[in-house]
Short mmCIF file of C-alpha atoms and ligand atoms in Angstrom, two decimals:
data_model
loop_
_atom_site.label_atom_id
_atom_site.label_comp_id
_atom_site.label_asym_id
_atom_site.label_seq_id
_atom_site.Cartn_x
_atom_site.Cartn_y
_atom_site.Cartn_z
CA MET A 1 121.63 16.22 55.52
CA ALA A 2 121.15 14.98 58.87
CA GLU A 3 117.50 15.15 60.85
CA PRO A 4 117.22 18.72 62.51
CA LEU A 5 117.75 18.09 66.06
CA PHE A 6 114.93 20.68 67.03
CA ASP A 7 112.07 21.56 64.75
CA THR A 8 111.31 25.57 65.70
CA LEU A 9 114.04 27.51 67.13
CA ALA A 10 112.73 30.79 68.91
CA ILE A 11 115.48 33.32 69.53
CA ILE A 12 114.47 36.31 71.35
CA GLY A 13 116.72 39.29 71.36
CA PRO A 14 119.15 38.67 67.78
CA GLY A 15 121.93 40.51 68.63
CA LEU A 16 125.43 39.57 68.54
CA ILE A 17 124.90 36.22 70.74
CA GLY A 18 121.68 35.80 69.29
CA SER A 19 122.06 36.41 65.54
CA SER A 20 125.36 34.17 65.71
CA ILE A 21 123.25 30.95 67.12
CA MET A 22 120.69 31.88 64.29
CA ARG A 23 123.52 31.94 62.06
CA ALA A 24 125.33 28.85 62.76
CA ALA A 25 122.02 27.02 63.61
CA ARG A 26 120.98 27.49 60.06
CA ALA A 27 124.77 26.85 58.46
CA GLN A 28 124.71 23.51 60.45
CA GLY A 29 121.15 22.50 59.76
CA VAL A 30 120.36 21.94 63.29
CA VAL A 31 117.02 23.14 63.35
CA ARG A 32 114.25 22.97 60.86
CA SER A 33 113.70 26.54 61.26
CA ILE A 34 114.08 30.07 63.20
CA LEU A 35 111.80 32.70 64.22
CA ALA A 36 113.10 35.74 65.92
CA THR A 37 111.73 38.45 68.02
CA ALA A 38 113.62 41.52 69.15
CA ARG A 39 112.18 44.71 71.33
CA SER A 40 112.56 47.81 68.73
CA SER A 41 111.11 47.60 65.53
CA GLU A 42 114.80 48.55 64.11
CA THR A 43 116.25 45.62 65.19
CA ARG A 44 113.10 43.42 63.75
CA ALA A 45 113.40 44.87 59.96
CA ARG A 46 117.11 44.41 60.22
CA VAL A 47 116.93 40.65 60.85
CA VAL A 48 114.26 40.55 58.14
CA GLU A 49 116.40 42.35 55.76
CA LEU A 50 119.78 40.41 56.57
CA GLY A 51 117.36 37.34 55.86
CA ILE A 52 118.89 35.13 59.20
CA ALA A 53 115.48 34.16 60.11
CA ASP A 54 112.42 32.38 58.35
CA ARG A 55 109.99 34.43 60.72
CA VAL A 56 110.15 37.41 62.46
CA VAL A 57 107.22 38.30 64.99
CA GLU A 58 106.59 41.42 66.99
CA THR A 59 106.54 40.30 70.34
CA SER A 60 108.02 37.41 72.39
CA ALA A 61 104.70 35.42 73.24
CA GLU A 62 104.18 34.65 69.46
CA ALA A 63 107.51 33.87 68.92
CA VAL A 64 107.75 30.95 71.41
CA GLU A 65 104.49 29.33 70.68
CA GLY A 66 104.84 26.49 69.03
CA ALA A 67 108.72 26.62 69.19
CA ASP A 68 110.52 23.41 70.24
CA LEU A 69 113.57 25.38 71.54
CA VAL A 70 113.67 28.54 73.07
CA ILE A 71 116.71 30.87 73.70
CA VAL A 72 116.77 34.51 75.79
CA CYS A 73 119.43 36.21 74.56
CA VAL A 74 118.69 39.61 76.11
CA PRO A 75 120.49 41.49 79.08
CA VAL A 76 120.86 39.31 82.14
CA GLY A 77 118.87 42.33 83.84
CA VAL A 78 115.42 41.49 81.91
CA CYS A 79 115.78 37.73 81.50
CA GLY A 80 112.93 37.68 84.35
CA SER A 81 110.62 39.81 82.69
CA VAL A 82 110.86 37.91 79.19
CA ALA A 83 110.34 34.45 81.27
CA LYS A 84 107.14 35.95 82.88
CA GLU A 85 106.17 37.13 79.22
CA ILE A 86 106.87 33.81 77.86
CA GLY A 87 106.34 31.64 80.41
CA PRO A 88 102.04 31.11 79.56
CA HIS A 89 102.67 30.61 75.74
CA LEU A 90 105.52 27.98 75.90
CA LYS A 91 104.75 24.63 74.03
CA PRO A 92 104.81 21.65 76.70
CA GLY A 93 108.38 19.77 76.28
CA ALA A 94 109.56 22.60 74.96
CA VAL A 95 113.76 23.03 75.93
CA VAL A 96 114.00 26.76 77.28
CA SER A 97 117.38 28.25 77.46
CA ASP A 98 119.45 31.64 77.36
CA VAL A 99 122.85 32.78 77.00
CA GLY A 100 123.03 34.90 79.97
CA SER A 101 126.87 35.43 80.85
CA VAL A 102 125.63 35.37 84.77
CA LYS A 103 123.59 32.18 85.73
CA GLY A 104 122.67 32.10 89.71
CA SER A 105 120.62 35.31 89.16
CA ILE A 106 118.99 34.13 85.79
CA VAL A 107 118.00 30.58 87.33
CA ARG A 108 116.27 32.84 90.27
CA ASP A 109 114.66 35.60 88.23
CA MET A 110 113.39 33.05 85.20
CA GLY A 111 113.21 29.74 86.88
CA PRO A 112 109.76 30.79 88.98
CA HIS A 113 108.16 31.83 85.55
CA LEU A 114 108.38 28.75 83.78
CA PRO A 115 105.90 26.18 83.53
CA ARG A 116 106.81 22.52 84.81
CA HIS A 117 105.97 21.49 81.19
CA VAL A 118 109.27 22.48 79.56
CA GLN A 119 112.99 22.00 80.52
CA PHE A 120 115.11 24.74 81.64
CA VAL A 121 118.48 24.38 80.75
CA PRO A 122 120.23 27.69 81.59
CA ALA A 123 123.47 28.40 79.15
CA HIS A 124 126.62 30.81 78.75
CA PRO A 125 128.43 30.43 75.46
CA VAL A 126 131.89 31.68 76.45
CA ALA A 127 132.43 33.80 73.18
CA GLY A 128 131.77 37.28 72.28
CA THR A 129 133.06 40.40 70.78
CA GLU A 130 132.77 43.84 71.82
CA HIS A 131 130.38 44.34 68.94
CA SER A 132 126.46 44.10 69.72
CA GLY A 133 123.30 44.04 67.36
CA PRO A 134 122.43 41.74 64.35
CA ASP A 135 125.17 42.84 62.05
CA ALA A 136 127.87 41.62 64.85
CA GLY A 137 126.84 37.98 64.57
CA PHE A 138 128.73 35.52 62.76
CA ALA A 139 128.28 31.50 62.16
CA GLU A 140 131.80 30.91 63.37
CA LEU A 141 131.67 32.68 66.88
CA PHE A 142 131.27 29.65 68.99
CA GLU A 143 133.75 27.32 67.11
CA GLY A 144 136.35 25.89 69.49
CA ARG A 145 134.89 27.93 72.51
CA TRP A 146 133.09 26.58 75.48
CA CYS A 147 129.64 26.72 76.15
CA ILE A 148 128.71 26.34 80.07
CA LEU A 149 125.23 24.49 80.79
CA THR A 150 123.86 25.06 84.55
CA PRO A 151 120.56 23.02 84.63
CA PRO A 152 118.59 23.31 87.74
CA GLU A 153 118.50 20.28 90.23
CA GLY A 154 116.13 17.88 88.61
CA THR A 155 116.19 19.27 84.91
CA ASP A 156 115.78 15.67 82.60
CA THR A 157 118.67 14.48 81.49
CA ALA A 158 117.90 14.12 78.02
CA ALA A 159 117.04 17.58 77.64
CA VAL A 160 120.43 18.68 78.81
CA GLU A 161 121.91 16.57 76.52
CA ARG A 162 120.10 17.42 73.66
CA LEU A 163 121.01 20.92 74.23
CA ALA A 164 124.60 19.88 75.01
CA THR A 165 124.46 18.68 71.24
CA PHE A 166 123.01 21.46 69.81
CA TRP A 167 126.11 23.39 70.72
CA ARG A 168 128.57 21.25 69.96
CA LYS A 169 127.17 21.24 66.25
CA LEU A 170 127.34 25.09 66.30
CA GLY A 171 131.11 24.11 67.05
CA ALA A 172 131.11 24.80 70.72
CA ASN A 173 132.82 22.54 73.56
CA VAL A 174 130.46 21.54 76.27
CA GLU A 175 130.66 21.61 79.99
CA THR A 176 128.00 21.32 82.78
CA MET A 177 128.37 22.99 86.38
CA THR A 178 126.42 24.44 88.97
CA PRO A 179 125.07 28.40 88.49
CA ASP A 180 127.14 29.12 91.35
CA HIS A 181 130.39 27.47 90.30
CA HIS A 182 129.76 29.15 86.65
CA ASP A 183 129.62 32.59 88.52
CA LEU A 184 132.80 32.41 90.63
CA VAL A 185 134.91 31.08 87.65
CA LEU A 186 133.56 33.63 85.37
CA ALA A 187 134.12 36.44 87.95
CA VAL A 188 137.94 35.47 87.79
CA THR A 189 138.01 34.66 83.99
CA SER A 190 135.68 37.36 82.86
CA HIS A 191 134.26 39.78 84.90
CA LEU A 192 137.13 41.18 86.85
CA PRO A 193 139.05 41.49 83.75
CA HIS A 194 136.32 43.69 82.42
CA LEU A 195 136.20 45.81 85.67
CA ILE A 196 139.57 46.49 85.40
CA ALA A 197 139.70 47.21 81.70
CA TYR A 198 137.09 49.44 82.25
CA THR A 199 139.00 51.35 85.17
CA ILE A 200 142.05 51.58 83.51
CA VAL A 201 140.96 53.03 80.41
CA GLY A 202 139.03 55.35 82.47
CA THR A 203 142.36 56.18 84.62
CA ALA A 204 144.41 57.08 81.51
CA ASP A 205 141.04 59.35 80.36
CA ASP A 206 141.41 61.26 83.82
CA LEU A 207 145.59 61.92 83.23
CA GLU A 208 146.18 65.65 83.07
CA THR A 209 149.98 65.33 82.91
CA VAL A 210 149.70 62.90 80.07
CA THR A 211 147.53 64.16 77.04
CA ARG A 212 144.63 61.91 75.37
CA SER A 213 146.51 62.17 72.07
CA GLU A 214 149.91 60.71 73.50
CA VAL A 215 147.49 57.72 75.39
CA LEU A 216 146.47 56.89 72.18
CA LYS A 217 149.68 57.12 70.06
CA PHE A 218 151.77 55.14 72.18
CA SER A 219 148.65 52.64 73.28
CA ALA A 220 150.60 49.45 71.39
CA GLY A 221 152.32 49.36 75.14
CA GLY A 222 149.64 47.45 76.28
CA PHE A 223 146.64 49.98 76.64
CA ARG A 224 145.01 49.11 73.30
CA ASP A 225 144.45 45.45 74.14
CA PHE A 226 142.52 47.12 77.30
CA THR A 227 140.30 49.41 75.30
CA ARG A 228 139.02 46.66 73.01
CA ILE A 229 137.72 45.05 76.26
CA ALA A 230 136.43 48.50 77.96
CA ALA A 231 134.29 48.84 74.46
CA SER A 232 132.18 46.37 75.51
CA ASP A 233 127.92 47.32 75.48
CA PRO A 234 127.55 48.96 78.78
CA THR A 235 124.04 47.59 79.42
CA MET A 236 125.32 44.30 79.01
CA TRP A 237 128.33 44.62 81.64
CA ARG A 238 125.92 46.95 84.33
CA ASP A 239 123.96 44.04 84.23
CA ILE A 240 126.65 41.49 84.99
CA PHE A 241 128.20 43.39 87.84
CA LEU A 242 124.71 43.88 89.39
CA ALA A 243 123.67 40.32 88.94
CA ASN A 244 126.97 38.47 90.10
CA LYS A 245 127.97 41.04 92.91
CA GLU A 246 128.87 38.59 95.65
CA ALA A 247 131.51 36.78 93.60
CA VAL A 248 132.83 39.93 91.91
CA LEU A 249 132.89 41.44 95.06
CA GLU A 250 134.96 38.13 96.04
CA MET A 251 137.35 38.30 93.74
CA LEU A 252 138.17 41.75 93.88
CA GLY A 253 138.67 41.56 97.42
CA ARG A 254 141.91 39.02 96.48
CA PHE A 255 142.73 41.36 93.85
CA ASN A 256 143.02 44.10 95.68
CA GLU A 257 145.47 42.37 98.09
CA ASP A 258 147.37 40.75 95.24
CA VAL A 259 147.89 44.52 94.19
CA ALA A 260 148.65 46.06 97.40
CA ALA A 261 151.74 43.00 97.61
CA LEU A 262 152.95 44.00 93.93
CA THR A 263 152.82 47.52 95.10
CA LYS A 264 154.94 46.65 98.28
CA ALA A 265 157.58 45.07 96.06
CA ILE A 266 157.77 47.91 93.90
CA ARG A 267 158.27 50.40 96.70
CA ARG A 268 161.16 48.01 98.26
CA GLY A 269 162.49 47.52 95.53
CA ASP A 270 162.08 43.83 95.90
CA GLY A 271 162.66 42.38 92.20
CA ASP A 272 162.79 38.99 93.27
CA ALA A 273 159.11 39.12 94.29
CA LEU A 274 158.52 40.81 91.06
CA PHE A 275 160.32 38.55 88.95
CA ASP A 276 158.64 35.31 90.44
CA ASN A 277 155.20 36.43 89.98
CA PHE A 278 155.51 37.38 86.33
CA THR A 279 157.25 34.08 85.63
CA ARG A 280 153.91 32.56 87.24
CA THR A 281 151.76 34.35 85.20
CA ARG A 282 153.67 33.76 82.02
CA ALA A 283 153.06 29.91 82.29
CA ILE A 284 149.17 30.68 82.66
CA ARG A 285 149.30 32.57 79.38
CA ARG A 286 151.57 29.67 77.74
CA GLY A 287 148.71 27.18 78.82
CA ILE A 288 145.92 29.11 77.60
CA VAL A 289 147.56 29.11 74.35
CA GLU A 290 148.58 25.23 74.76
CA ALA A 291 144.43 25.01 75.35
CA GLY A 292 143.57 26.33 72.13
CA GLN A 293 141.57 29.45 73.64
CA ASP A 294 143.67 31.87 71.53
CA THR A 295 146.95 32.21 69.54
CA ALA A 296 150.13 33.41 70.51
CA THR A 297 149.32 37.29 68.19
CA ALA A 298 150.64 39.85 70.38
CA ASP A 299 146.78 41.07 71.79
CA PHE A 300 144.77 40.31 74.27
CA GLY A 301 142.63 38.04 72.94
CA ARG A 302 142.01 37.05 69.55
CA PRO A 303 141.96 39.76 66.83
CA HIS A 304 138.51 39.90 66.51
CA GLY A 305 136.81 38.40 69.26
CA HIS A 306 137.03 37.72 73.23
CA ASP A 307 135.42 35.62 75.71
CA ASP A 308 132.72 36.97 77.80
P1 NAP B 1 123.35 42.74 72.15
O1 NAP B 1 124.15 42.57 70.70
O2 NAP B 1 122.90 44.12 72.35
O3 NAP B 1 121.76 42.34 71.55
C1 NAP B 1 121.02 42.21 72.53
C2 NAP B 1 119.27 42.03 72.46
O4 NAP B 1 118.59 41.80 73.58
C3 NAP B 1 118.98 43.16 71.31
O5 NAP B 1 118.18 42.11 70.13
C4 NAP B 1 118.14 43.90 71.86
O6 NAP B 1 117.09 44.17 71.22
C5 NAP B 1 117.49 43.03 73.08
N1 NAP B 1 117.10 43.68 74.17
C6 NAP B 1 118.38 44.56 74.86
N2 NAP B 1 117.57 45.11 75.79
C7 NAP B 1 116.12 44.83 76.07
C8 NAP B 1 115.12 44.72 77.02
N3 NAP B 1 115.29 45.32 77.83
N4 NAP B 1 113.89 44.09 76.99
C9 NAP B 1 114.03 43.45 75.65
N5 NAP B 1 114.75 42.84 75.01
C10 NAP B 1 116.44 43.94 75.07
O7 NAP B 1 123.33 42.06 73.18
P2 NAP B 1 124.84 40.54 73.35
O8 NAP B 1 126.40 41.02 73.40
O9 NAP B 1 124.29 39.47 72.12
O10 NAP B 1 124.52 39.79 74.34
C11 NAP B 1 122.98 39.40 74.93
C12 NAP B 1 122.95 38.18 76.14
O11 NAP B 1 124.58 37.48 75.97
C13 NAP B 1 123.67 38.77 77.46
O12 NAP B 1 122.67 38.48 78.51
C14 NAP B 1 125.06 38.80 77.59
O13 NAP B 1 125.43 38.75 78.79
C15 NAP B 1 125.07 37.49 77.09
N6 NAP B 1 126.67 37.10 76.41
C16 NAP B 1 127.27 37.76 75.61
C17 NAP B 1 128.33 38.17 74.86
C18 NAP B 1 129.13 39.16 74.70
O14 NAP B 1 130.48 39.07 74.29
N7 NAP B 1 128.67 40.11 74.20
C19 NAP B 1 129.19 36.49 75.58
C20 NAP B 1 128.45 35.83 76.20
C21 NAP B 1 126.90 36.03 76.33
P3 NAP B 1 117.05 45.92 70.36
O15 NAP B 1 118.32 45.41 69.68
O16 NAP B 1 115.62 45.68 70.04
O17 NAP B 1 117.56 46.74 71.47
#
């Protein structure tokens, strides 16, 4: 087997994403050893039981001492406090990264706590499912998915390339962009769709004239696909909307204008406007399938996964 890319990998927060990284990194032999730590003793014990780490330790500070690659895999809102805790314990030359779904706030929250002798390369693997915790992870999660790196200005290009190679070895395609651009792109491709799903499932639940059992029974009419997205972790999504407020509000404003235009077309019986709109969106769907980002199955996304 080829030389590992990093000697020791430390994962802070071995949930869906963290434990998937651990499984994939081990399967691909890209690191020599894996250390993990979690907030709760239950998760730490479960990671030991699953046998997906070489060592499980109690604190984040302990996990990063001696680690060559540190990946923080906790909800976006707590990345700053984790950075503060690990900052003084990081090994000189280590690469520090994360997997947060928002990048501007991560750079602002984590950056100031990290010493100059480490390289900070924030990342977002655009892959996930609606499940959480170490049992939900799997080694193939990142295969054929995109991982976006958002290195702050002045980051050592060798460190960026090393992390890019790490993600490629886990099966992902890698792209680099600024944190702000990432947040705008993800606001429309991920954050707004989740907001719509959360809203529509709530709307259906509030109906008085249509019963809940009817909603469940006839859900294959489209509703079912929204429910899977709306089952995503509430903590994670609360943090995403708080952290990406500006970009989400910008996209939501545009979306509301477009909904208003469609509302008008329906009210006026303007079939041409509706048809033109639906024709354009059908082409976008075909483009996603052609780009290998989904199969042509009758579901919102992959049968067992979606991209956050
Ligand atoms: P998850 O399965 O719920 O795992 C979260 C991990 O963070 C757990 O180990 C949890 O520890 C720990 N944690 C939670 N709150 C914490 C706190 N206040 N302090 C310290 N540790 C805490 O979540 P996930 O889906 O892997 O998401 C993790 C990160 O990945 C998030 O930043 C999210 O934005 C990003 N992301 C998620 C997806 C997705 O589809 N899920 C996709 C791409 C990126 P305990 O188990 O001990 O509670």
